[in-house]
Coordinates of N, CA and C in Angstrom, one line a residue:
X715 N 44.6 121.2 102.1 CA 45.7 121.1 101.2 C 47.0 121.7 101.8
X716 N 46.7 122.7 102.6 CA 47.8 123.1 103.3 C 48.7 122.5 104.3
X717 N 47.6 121.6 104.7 CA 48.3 120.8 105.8 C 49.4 119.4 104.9
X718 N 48.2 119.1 104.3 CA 49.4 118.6 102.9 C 50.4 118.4 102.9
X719 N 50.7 120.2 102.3 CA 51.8 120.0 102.0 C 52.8 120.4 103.0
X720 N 52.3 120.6 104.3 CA 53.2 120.9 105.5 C 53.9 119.5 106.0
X721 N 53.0 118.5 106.4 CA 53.4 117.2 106.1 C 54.4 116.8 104.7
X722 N 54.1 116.7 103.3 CA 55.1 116.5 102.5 C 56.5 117.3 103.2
X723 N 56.4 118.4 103.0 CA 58.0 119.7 103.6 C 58.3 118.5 104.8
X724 N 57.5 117.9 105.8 CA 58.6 117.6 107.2 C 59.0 116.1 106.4
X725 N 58.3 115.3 105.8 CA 58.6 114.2 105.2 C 59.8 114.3 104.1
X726 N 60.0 115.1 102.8 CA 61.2 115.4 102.6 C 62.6 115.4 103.2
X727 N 62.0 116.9 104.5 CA 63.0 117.1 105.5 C 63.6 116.1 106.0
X728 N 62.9 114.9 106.9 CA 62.8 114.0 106.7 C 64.0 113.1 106.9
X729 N 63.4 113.1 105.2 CA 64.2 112.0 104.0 C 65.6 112.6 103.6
X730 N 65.8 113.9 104.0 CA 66.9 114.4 103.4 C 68.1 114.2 105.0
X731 N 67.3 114.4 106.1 CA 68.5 114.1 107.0 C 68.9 112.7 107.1
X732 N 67.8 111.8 107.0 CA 68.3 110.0 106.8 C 69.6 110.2 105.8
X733 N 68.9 110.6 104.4 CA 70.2 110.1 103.8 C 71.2 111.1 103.7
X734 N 71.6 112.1 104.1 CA 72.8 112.7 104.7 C 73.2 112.0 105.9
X735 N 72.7 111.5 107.1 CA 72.9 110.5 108.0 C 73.9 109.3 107.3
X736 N 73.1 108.6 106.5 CA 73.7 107.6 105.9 C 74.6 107.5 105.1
X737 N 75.0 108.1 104.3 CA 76.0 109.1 103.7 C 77.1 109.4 104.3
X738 N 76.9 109.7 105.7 CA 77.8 110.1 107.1 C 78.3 108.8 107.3
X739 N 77.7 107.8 107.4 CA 77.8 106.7 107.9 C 78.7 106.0 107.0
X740 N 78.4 105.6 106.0 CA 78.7 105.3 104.9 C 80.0 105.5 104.5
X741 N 80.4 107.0 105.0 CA 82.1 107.3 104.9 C 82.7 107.2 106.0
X742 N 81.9 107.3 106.9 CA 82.6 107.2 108.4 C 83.3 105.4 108.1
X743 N 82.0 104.1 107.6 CA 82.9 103.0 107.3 C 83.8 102.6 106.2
X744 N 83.6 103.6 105.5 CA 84.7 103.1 104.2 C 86.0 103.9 104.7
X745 N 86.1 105.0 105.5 CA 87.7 105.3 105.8 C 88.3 104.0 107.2
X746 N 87.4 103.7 107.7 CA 87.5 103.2 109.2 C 88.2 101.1 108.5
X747 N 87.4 100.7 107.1 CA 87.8 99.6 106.7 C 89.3 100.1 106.0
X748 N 89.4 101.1 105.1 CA 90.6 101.6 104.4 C 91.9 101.7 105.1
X749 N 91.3 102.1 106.5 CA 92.6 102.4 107.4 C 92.8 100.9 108.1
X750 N 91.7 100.2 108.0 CA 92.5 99.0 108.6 C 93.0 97.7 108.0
X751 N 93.1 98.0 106.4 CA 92.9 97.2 105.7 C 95.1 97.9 105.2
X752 N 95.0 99.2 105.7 CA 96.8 99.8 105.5 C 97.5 99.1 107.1
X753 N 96.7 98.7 107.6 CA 97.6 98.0 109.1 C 97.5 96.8 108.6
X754 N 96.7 96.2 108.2 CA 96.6 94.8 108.4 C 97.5 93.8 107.0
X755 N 97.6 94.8 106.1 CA 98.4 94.5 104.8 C 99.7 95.0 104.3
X756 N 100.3 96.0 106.1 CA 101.2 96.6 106.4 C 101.3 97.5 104.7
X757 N 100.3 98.4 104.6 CA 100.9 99.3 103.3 C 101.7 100.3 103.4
X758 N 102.6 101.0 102.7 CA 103.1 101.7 103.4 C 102.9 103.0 103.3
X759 N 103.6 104.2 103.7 CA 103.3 105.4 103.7 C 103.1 106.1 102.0
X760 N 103.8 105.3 101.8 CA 104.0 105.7 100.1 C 102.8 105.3 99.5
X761 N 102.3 104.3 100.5 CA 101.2 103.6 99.4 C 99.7 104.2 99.5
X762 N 98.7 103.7 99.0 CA 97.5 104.3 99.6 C 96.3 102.9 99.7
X763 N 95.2 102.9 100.1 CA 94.3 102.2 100.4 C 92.8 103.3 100.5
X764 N 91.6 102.7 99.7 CA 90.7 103.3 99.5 C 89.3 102.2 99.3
X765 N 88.7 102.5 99.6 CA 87.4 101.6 100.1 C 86.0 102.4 99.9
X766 N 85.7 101.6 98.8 CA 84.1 102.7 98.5 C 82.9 101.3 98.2
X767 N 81.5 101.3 99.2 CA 80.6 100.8 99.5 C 79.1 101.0 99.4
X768 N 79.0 100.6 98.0 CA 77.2 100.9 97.2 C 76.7 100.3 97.9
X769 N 75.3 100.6 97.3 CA 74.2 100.7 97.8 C 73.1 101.2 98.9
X770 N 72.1 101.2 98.9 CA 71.4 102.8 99.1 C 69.6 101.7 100.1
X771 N 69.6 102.0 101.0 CA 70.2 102.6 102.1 C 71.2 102.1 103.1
X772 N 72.6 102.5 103.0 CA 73.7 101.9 104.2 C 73.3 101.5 105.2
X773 N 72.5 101.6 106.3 CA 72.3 101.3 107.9 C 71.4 100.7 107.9
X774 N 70.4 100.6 106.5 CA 69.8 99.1 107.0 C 70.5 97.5 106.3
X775 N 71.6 98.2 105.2 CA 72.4 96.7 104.8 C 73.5 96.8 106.3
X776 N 73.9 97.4 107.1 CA 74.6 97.5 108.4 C 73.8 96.5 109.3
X777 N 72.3 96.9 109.2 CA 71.4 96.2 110.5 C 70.8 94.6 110.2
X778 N 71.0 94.5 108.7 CA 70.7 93.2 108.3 C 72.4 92.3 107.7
X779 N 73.5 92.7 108.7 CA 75.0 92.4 108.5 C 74.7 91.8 106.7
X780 N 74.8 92.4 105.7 CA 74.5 92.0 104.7 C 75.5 93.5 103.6
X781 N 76.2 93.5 103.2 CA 76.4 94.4 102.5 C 76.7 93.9 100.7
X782 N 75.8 95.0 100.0 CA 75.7 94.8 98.7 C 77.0 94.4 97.6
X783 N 77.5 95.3 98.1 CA 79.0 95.3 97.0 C 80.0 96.3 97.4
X784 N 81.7 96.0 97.5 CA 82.6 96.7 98.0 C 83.6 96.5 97.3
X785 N 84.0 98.1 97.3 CA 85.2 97.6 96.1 C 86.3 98.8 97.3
X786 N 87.5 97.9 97.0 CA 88.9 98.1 98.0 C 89.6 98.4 97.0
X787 N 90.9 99.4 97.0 CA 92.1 99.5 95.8 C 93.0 99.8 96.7
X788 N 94.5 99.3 96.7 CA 95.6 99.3 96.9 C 96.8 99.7 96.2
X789 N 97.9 100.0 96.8 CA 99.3 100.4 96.1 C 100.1 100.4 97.2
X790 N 101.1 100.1 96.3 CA 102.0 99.9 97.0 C 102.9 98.8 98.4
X791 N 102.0 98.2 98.4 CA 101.9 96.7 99.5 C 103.1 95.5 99.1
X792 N 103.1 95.1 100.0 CA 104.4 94.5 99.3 C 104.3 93.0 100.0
X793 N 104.1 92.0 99.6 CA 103.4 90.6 99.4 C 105.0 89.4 99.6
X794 N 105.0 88.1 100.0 CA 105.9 87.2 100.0 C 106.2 86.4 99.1
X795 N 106.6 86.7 97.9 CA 106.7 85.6 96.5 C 108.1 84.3 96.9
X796 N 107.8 83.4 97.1 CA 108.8 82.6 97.6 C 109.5 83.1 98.8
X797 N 110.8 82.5 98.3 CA 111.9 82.9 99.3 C 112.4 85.3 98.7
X798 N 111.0 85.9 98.0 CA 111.4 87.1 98.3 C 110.4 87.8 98.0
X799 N 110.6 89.2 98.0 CA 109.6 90.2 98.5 C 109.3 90.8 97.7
X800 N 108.4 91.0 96.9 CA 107.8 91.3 95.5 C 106.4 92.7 95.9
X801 N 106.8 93.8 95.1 CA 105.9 95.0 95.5 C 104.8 95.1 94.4
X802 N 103.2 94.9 94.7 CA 102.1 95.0 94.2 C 101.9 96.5 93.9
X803 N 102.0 96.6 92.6 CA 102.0 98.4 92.2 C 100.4 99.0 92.5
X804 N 99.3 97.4 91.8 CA 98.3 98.2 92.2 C 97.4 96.9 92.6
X805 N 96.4 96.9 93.6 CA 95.3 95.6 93.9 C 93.9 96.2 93.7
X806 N 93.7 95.8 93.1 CA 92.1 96.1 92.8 C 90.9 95.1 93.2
X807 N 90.1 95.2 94.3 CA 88.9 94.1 94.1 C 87.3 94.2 94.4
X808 N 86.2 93.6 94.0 CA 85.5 94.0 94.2 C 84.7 92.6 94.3
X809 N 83.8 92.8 95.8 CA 82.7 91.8 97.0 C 82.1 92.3 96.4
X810 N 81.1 90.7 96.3 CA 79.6 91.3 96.2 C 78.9 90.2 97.2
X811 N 78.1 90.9 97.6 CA 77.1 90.0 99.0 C 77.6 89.9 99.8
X812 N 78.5 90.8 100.6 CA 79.4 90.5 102.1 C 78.3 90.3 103.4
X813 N 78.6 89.0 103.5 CA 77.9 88.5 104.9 C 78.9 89.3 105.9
X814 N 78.4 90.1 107.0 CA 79.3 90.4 108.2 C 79.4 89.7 109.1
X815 N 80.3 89.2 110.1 CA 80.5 89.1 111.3 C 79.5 90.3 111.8
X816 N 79.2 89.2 113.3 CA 78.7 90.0 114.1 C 79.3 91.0 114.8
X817 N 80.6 90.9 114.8 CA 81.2 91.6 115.7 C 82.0 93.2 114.3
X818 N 81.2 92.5 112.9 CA 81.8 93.6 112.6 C 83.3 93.6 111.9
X819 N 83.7 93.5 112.0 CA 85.4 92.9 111.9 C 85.7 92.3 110.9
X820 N 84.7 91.7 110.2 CA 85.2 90.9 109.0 C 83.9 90.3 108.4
X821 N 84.0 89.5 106.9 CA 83.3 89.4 106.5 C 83.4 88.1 105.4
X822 N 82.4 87.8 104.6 CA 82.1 86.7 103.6 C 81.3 87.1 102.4
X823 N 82.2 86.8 101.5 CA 81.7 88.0 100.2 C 81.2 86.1 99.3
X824 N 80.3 86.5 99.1 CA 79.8 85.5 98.2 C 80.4 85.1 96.8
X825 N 80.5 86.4 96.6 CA 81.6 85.9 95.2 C 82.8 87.5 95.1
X826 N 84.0 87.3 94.5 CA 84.6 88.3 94.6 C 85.8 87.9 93.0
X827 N 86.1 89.3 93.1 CA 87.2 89.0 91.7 C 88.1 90.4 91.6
X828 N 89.1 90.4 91.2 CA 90.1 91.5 91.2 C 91.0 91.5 90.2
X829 N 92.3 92.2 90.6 CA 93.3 92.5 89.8 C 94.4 92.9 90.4
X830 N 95.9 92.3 90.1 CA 97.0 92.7 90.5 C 97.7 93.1 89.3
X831 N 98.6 94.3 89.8 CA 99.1 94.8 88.5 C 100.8 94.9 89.2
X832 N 101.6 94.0 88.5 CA 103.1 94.0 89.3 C 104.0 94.9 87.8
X833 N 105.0 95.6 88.5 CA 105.9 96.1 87.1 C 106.8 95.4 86.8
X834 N 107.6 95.5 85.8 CA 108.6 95.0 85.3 C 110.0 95.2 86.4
X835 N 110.1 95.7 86.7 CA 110.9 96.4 87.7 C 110.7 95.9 89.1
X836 N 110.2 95.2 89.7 CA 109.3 94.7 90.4 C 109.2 93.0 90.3
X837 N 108.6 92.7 89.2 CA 109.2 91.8 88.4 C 110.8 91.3 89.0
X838 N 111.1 92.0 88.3 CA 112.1 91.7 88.6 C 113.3 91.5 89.6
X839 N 112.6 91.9 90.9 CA 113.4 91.9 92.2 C 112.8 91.1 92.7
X840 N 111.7 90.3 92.3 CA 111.3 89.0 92.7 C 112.0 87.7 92.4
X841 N 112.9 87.9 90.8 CA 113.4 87.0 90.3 C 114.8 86.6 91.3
X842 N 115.3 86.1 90.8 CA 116.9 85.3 90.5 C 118.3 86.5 90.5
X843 N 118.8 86.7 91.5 CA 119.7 87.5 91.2 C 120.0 87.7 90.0
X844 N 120.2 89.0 89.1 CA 121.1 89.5 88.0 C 120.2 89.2 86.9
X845 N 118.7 88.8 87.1 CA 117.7 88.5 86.3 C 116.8 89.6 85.9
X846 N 116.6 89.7 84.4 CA 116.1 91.6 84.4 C 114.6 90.5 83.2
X847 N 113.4 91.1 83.9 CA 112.9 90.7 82.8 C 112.0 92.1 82.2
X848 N 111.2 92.1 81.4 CA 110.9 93.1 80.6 C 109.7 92.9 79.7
X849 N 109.0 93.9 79.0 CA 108.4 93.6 77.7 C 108.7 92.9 76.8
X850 N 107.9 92.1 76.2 CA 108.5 91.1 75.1 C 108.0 90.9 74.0
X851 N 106.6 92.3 74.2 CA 105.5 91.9 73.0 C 105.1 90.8 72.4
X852 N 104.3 90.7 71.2 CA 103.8 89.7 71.1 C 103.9 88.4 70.1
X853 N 104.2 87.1 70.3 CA 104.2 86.1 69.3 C 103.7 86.3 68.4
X854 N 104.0 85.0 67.2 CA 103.0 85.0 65.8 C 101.5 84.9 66.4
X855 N 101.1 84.4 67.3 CA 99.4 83.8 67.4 C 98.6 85.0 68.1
X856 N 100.0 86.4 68.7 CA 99.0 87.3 69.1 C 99.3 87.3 70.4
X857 N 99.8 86.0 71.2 CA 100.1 86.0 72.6 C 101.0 87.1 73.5
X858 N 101.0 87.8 74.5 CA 101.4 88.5 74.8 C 102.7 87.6 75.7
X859 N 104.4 88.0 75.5 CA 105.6 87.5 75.7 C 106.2 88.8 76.5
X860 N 106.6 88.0 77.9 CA 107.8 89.0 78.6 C 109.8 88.2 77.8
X861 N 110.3 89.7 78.5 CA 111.9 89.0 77.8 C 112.5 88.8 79.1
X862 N 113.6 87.7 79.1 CA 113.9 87.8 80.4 C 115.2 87.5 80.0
X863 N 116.5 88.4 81.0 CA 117.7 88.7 80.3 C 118.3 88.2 81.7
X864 N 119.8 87.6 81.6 CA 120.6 87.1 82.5 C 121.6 86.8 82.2
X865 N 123.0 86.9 83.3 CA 124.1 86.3 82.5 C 124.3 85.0 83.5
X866 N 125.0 84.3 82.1 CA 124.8 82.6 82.6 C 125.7 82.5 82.1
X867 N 126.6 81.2 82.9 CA 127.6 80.5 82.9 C 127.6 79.6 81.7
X868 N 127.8 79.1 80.7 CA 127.7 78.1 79.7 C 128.7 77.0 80.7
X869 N 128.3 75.8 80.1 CA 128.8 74.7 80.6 C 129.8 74.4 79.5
X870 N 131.1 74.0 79.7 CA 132.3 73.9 78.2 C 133.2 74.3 78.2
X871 N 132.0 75.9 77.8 CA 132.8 76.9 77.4 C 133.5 77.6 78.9
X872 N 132.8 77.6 79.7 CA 133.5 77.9 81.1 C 133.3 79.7 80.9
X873 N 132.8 80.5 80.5 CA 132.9 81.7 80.8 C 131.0 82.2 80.8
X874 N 131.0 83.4 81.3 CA 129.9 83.9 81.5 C 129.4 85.2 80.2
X875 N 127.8 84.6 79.8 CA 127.3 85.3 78.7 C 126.0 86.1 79.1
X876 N 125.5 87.0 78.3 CA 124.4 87.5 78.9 C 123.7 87.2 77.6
X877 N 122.4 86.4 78.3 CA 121.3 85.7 77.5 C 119.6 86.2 77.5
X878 N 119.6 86.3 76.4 CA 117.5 86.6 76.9 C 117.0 85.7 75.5
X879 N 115.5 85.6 76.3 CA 114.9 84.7 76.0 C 113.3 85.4 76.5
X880 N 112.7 85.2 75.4 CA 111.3 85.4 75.4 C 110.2 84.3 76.0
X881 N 109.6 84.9 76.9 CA 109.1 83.2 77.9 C 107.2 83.7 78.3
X882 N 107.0 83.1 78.3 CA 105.2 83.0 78.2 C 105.2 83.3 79.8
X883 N 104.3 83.9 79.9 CA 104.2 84.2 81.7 C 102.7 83.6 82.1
X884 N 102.5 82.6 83.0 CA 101.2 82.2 83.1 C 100.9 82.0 84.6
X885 N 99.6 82.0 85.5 CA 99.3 81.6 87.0 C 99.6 79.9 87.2
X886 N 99.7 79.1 88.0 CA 99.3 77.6 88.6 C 99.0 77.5 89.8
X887 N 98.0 76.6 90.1 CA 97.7 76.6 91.2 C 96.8 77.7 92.0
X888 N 96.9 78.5 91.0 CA 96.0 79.8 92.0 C 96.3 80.7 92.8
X889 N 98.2 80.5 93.2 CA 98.6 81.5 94.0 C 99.6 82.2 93.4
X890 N 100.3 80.9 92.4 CA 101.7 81.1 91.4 C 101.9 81.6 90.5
X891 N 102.9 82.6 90.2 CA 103.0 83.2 88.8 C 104.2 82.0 88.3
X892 N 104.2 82.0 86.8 CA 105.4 81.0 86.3 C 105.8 82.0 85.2
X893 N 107.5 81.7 85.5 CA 107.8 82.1 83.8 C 108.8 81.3 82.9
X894 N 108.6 80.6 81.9 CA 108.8 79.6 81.3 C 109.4 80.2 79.7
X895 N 110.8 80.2 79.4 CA 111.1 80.0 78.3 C 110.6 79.4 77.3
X896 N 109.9 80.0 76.3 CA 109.8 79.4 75.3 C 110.9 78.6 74.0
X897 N 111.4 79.1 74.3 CA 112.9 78.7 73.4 C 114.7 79.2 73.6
X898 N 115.4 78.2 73.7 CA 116.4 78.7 74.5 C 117.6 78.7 73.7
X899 N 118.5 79.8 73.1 CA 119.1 79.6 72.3 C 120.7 79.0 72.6
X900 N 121.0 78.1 71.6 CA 122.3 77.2 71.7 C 121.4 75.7 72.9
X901 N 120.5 75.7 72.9 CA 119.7 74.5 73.5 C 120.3 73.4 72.9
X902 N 121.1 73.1 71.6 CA 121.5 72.2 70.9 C 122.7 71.6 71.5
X903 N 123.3 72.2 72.6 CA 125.0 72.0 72.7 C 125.0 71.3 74.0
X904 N 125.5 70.1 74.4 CA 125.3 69.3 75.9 C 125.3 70.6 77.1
X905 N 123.9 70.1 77.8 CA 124.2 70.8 79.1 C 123.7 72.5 79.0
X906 N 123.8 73.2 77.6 CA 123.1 74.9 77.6 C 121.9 75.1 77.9
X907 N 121.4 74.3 77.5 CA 119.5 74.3 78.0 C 119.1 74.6 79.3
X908 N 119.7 73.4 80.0 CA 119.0 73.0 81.5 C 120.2 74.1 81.8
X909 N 120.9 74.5 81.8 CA 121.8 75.6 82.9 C 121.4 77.1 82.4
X910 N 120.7 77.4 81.1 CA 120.2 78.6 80.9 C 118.6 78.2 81.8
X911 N 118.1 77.7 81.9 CA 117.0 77.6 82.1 C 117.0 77.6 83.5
X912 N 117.6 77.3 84.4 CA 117.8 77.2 86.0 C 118.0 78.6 86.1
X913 N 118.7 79.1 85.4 CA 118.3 80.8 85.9 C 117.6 81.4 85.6
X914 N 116.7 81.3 84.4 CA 115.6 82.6 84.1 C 114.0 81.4 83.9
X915 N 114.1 80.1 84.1 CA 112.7 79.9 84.6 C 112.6 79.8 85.8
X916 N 111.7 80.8 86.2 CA 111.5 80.7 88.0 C 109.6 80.0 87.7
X917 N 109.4 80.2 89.2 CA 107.8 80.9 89.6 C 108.4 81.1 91.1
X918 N 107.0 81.9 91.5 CA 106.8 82.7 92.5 C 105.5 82.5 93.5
X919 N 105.4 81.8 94.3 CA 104.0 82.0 95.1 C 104.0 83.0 95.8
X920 N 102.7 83.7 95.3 CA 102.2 84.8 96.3 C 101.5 84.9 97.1
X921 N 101.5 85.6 98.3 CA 101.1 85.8 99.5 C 99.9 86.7 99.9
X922 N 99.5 86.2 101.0 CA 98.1 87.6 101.2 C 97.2 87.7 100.2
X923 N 96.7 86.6 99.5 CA 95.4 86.4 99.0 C 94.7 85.9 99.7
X924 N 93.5 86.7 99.9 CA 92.1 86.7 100.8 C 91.8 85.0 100.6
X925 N 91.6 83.8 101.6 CA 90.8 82.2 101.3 C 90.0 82.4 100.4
X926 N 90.1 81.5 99.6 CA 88.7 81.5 98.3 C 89.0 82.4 97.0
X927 N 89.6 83.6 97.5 CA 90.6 84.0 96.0 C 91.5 83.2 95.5
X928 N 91.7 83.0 94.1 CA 92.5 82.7 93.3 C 93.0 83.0 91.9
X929 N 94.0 83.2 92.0 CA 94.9 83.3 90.2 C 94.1 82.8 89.3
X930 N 94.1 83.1 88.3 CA 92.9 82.7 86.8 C 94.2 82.8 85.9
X931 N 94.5 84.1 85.8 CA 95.6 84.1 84.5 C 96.1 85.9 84.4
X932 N 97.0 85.5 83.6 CA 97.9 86.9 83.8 C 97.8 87.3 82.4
X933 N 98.1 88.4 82.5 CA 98.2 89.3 80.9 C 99.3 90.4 81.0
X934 N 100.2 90.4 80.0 CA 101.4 91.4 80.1 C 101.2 92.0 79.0
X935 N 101.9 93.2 79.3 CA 102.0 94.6 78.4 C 102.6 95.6 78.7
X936 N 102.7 96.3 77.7 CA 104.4 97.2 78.2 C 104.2 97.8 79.4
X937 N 103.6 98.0 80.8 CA 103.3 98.3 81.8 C 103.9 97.6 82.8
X938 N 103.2 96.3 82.4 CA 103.8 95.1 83.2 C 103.0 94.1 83.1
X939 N 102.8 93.1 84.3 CA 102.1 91.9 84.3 C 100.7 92.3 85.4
X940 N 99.5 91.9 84.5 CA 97.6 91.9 85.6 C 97.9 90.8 85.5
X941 N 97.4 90.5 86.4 CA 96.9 89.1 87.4 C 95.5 88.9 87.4
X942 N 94.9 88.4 87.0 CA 93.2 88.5 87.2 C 93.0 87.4 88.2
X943 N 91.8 87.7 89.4 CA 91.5 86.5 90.5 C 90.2 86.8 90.6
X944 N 89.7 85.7 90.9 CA 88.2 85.9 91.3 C 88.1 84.5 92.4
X945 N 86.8 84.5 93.1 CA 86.7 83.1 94.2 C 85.3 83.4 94.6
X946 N 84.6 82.4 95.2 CA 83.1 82.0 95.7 C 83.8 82.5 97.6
X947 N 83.1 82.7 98.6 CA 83.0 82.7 99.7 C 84.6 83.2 100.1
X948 N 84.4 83.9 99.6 CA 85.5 84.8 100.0 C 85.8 85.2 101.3
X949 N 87.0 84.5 101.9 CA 87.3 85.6 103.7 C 87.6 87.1 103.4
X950 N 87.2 87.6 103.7 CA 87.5 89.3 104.2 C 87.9 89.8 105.3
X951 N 89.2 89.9 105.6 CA 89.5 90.2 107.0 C 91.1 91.2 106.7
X952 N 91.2 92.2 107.9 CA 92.3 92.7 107.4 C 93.1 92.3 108.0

């Protein structure tokens, strides 16, 4: 019996330096992807990047290039929306089934899905010169409406007014945010429509989404605008 349990004590022992080992390991790669994931997505000082990777035991999902599930968070990065430069407040995403490269470096997440969270303010330096958009709360059906405010030239009348208009915010295509007036006022008078509307309906294609991610749909609230994405075979690369 004694011997036993001398054997159990080194078996424990053991088992307790493996997984402090892998635990080591385990953070040694989640700062080593975090830091290259702030070069490769140029984040900046202000911003942060953090990378945390389940599952139990790490160095043999390492030895079978197979990892369970990874979840990355961002701030502060700042992405190509058209012709201008629109800053991602927060990115949130989470792999699951990441096939590795052999060499390590990159990877193929079997399915993956996230979140981008842009502000109003933010928003808004993406738009249209002199274009402020905002909170807009919500329609009769419950829908959630941003407001978007500009001054526009009327056609006629020849002088400049400052206009808002409550406009539905929705994804296309999967990379695009849109924002589309729902109703434009003095739309009745030759020519106010289409010249209010050239300034405060834009969209925006965005940049630096991983191949195989895509746009689903956006949701606003007084915070700002989520972006929800999800994709099959996802690239992973920083």
């Amino acid at each position: 019996m004694r011997a036993l349990r001398t054997v159990l004590v080194i078996l424990l022992v053991l088992a307790g330096l493996f997984v402090a080992a892998d635990r080591i390991a385990v953070n040694l790669a989640e700062d080593k992807v975090a830091d290259k994931l702030r070069s490769g997505l140029d984040v900046p000082s202000s911003g942060d990047a953090s990378v945390s990777i389940t599952g139990f035991p790490f160095l043999t999902q390492v030895a079978g290039e197979r990892l369970e599930k990874v979840e990355a968070e961002l701030s502060g990065m700042t992405a190509t929306a058209g012709d201008r430069q629109v800053r991602l407040s927060k990115v949130s995403m989470t792999a699951h089934d990441v096939d590795l490269a052999d060499d390590y470096t990159s990877g193929t997440a079997e399915r993956a899905s996230g979140t981008v969270h842009i502000s109003y303010d933010d928003l808004s330096k993406a738009a249209d010169d002199g274009v402020r958009v905002s909170w807009g709360g919500k329609d009769a059906s419950g829908r959630s409406q941003v407001k978007v405010t500009a001054g526009v030239t009327l056609p006629l009348v020849g002088r400049t007014v400052e206009r808002s208009v409550h406009s539905t915010v929705s994804v296309t295509g999967g990379d695009t945010v849109r924002l589309h007036a729902d109703d434009v006022p003095g739309s009745k008078l030759p020519g106010v429509e289409e010249t209010i509307r050239k300034k405060i309906d834009f969209q925006r294609k965005i940049d630096k989404l991983p191949e195989g991610l895509k746009l689903e749909k956006v949701v606003a609230d007084r915070d700002g605008v989520d972006l929800s994405m999800s994709g099959t075979d996802v690239e992973l690369t920083g």
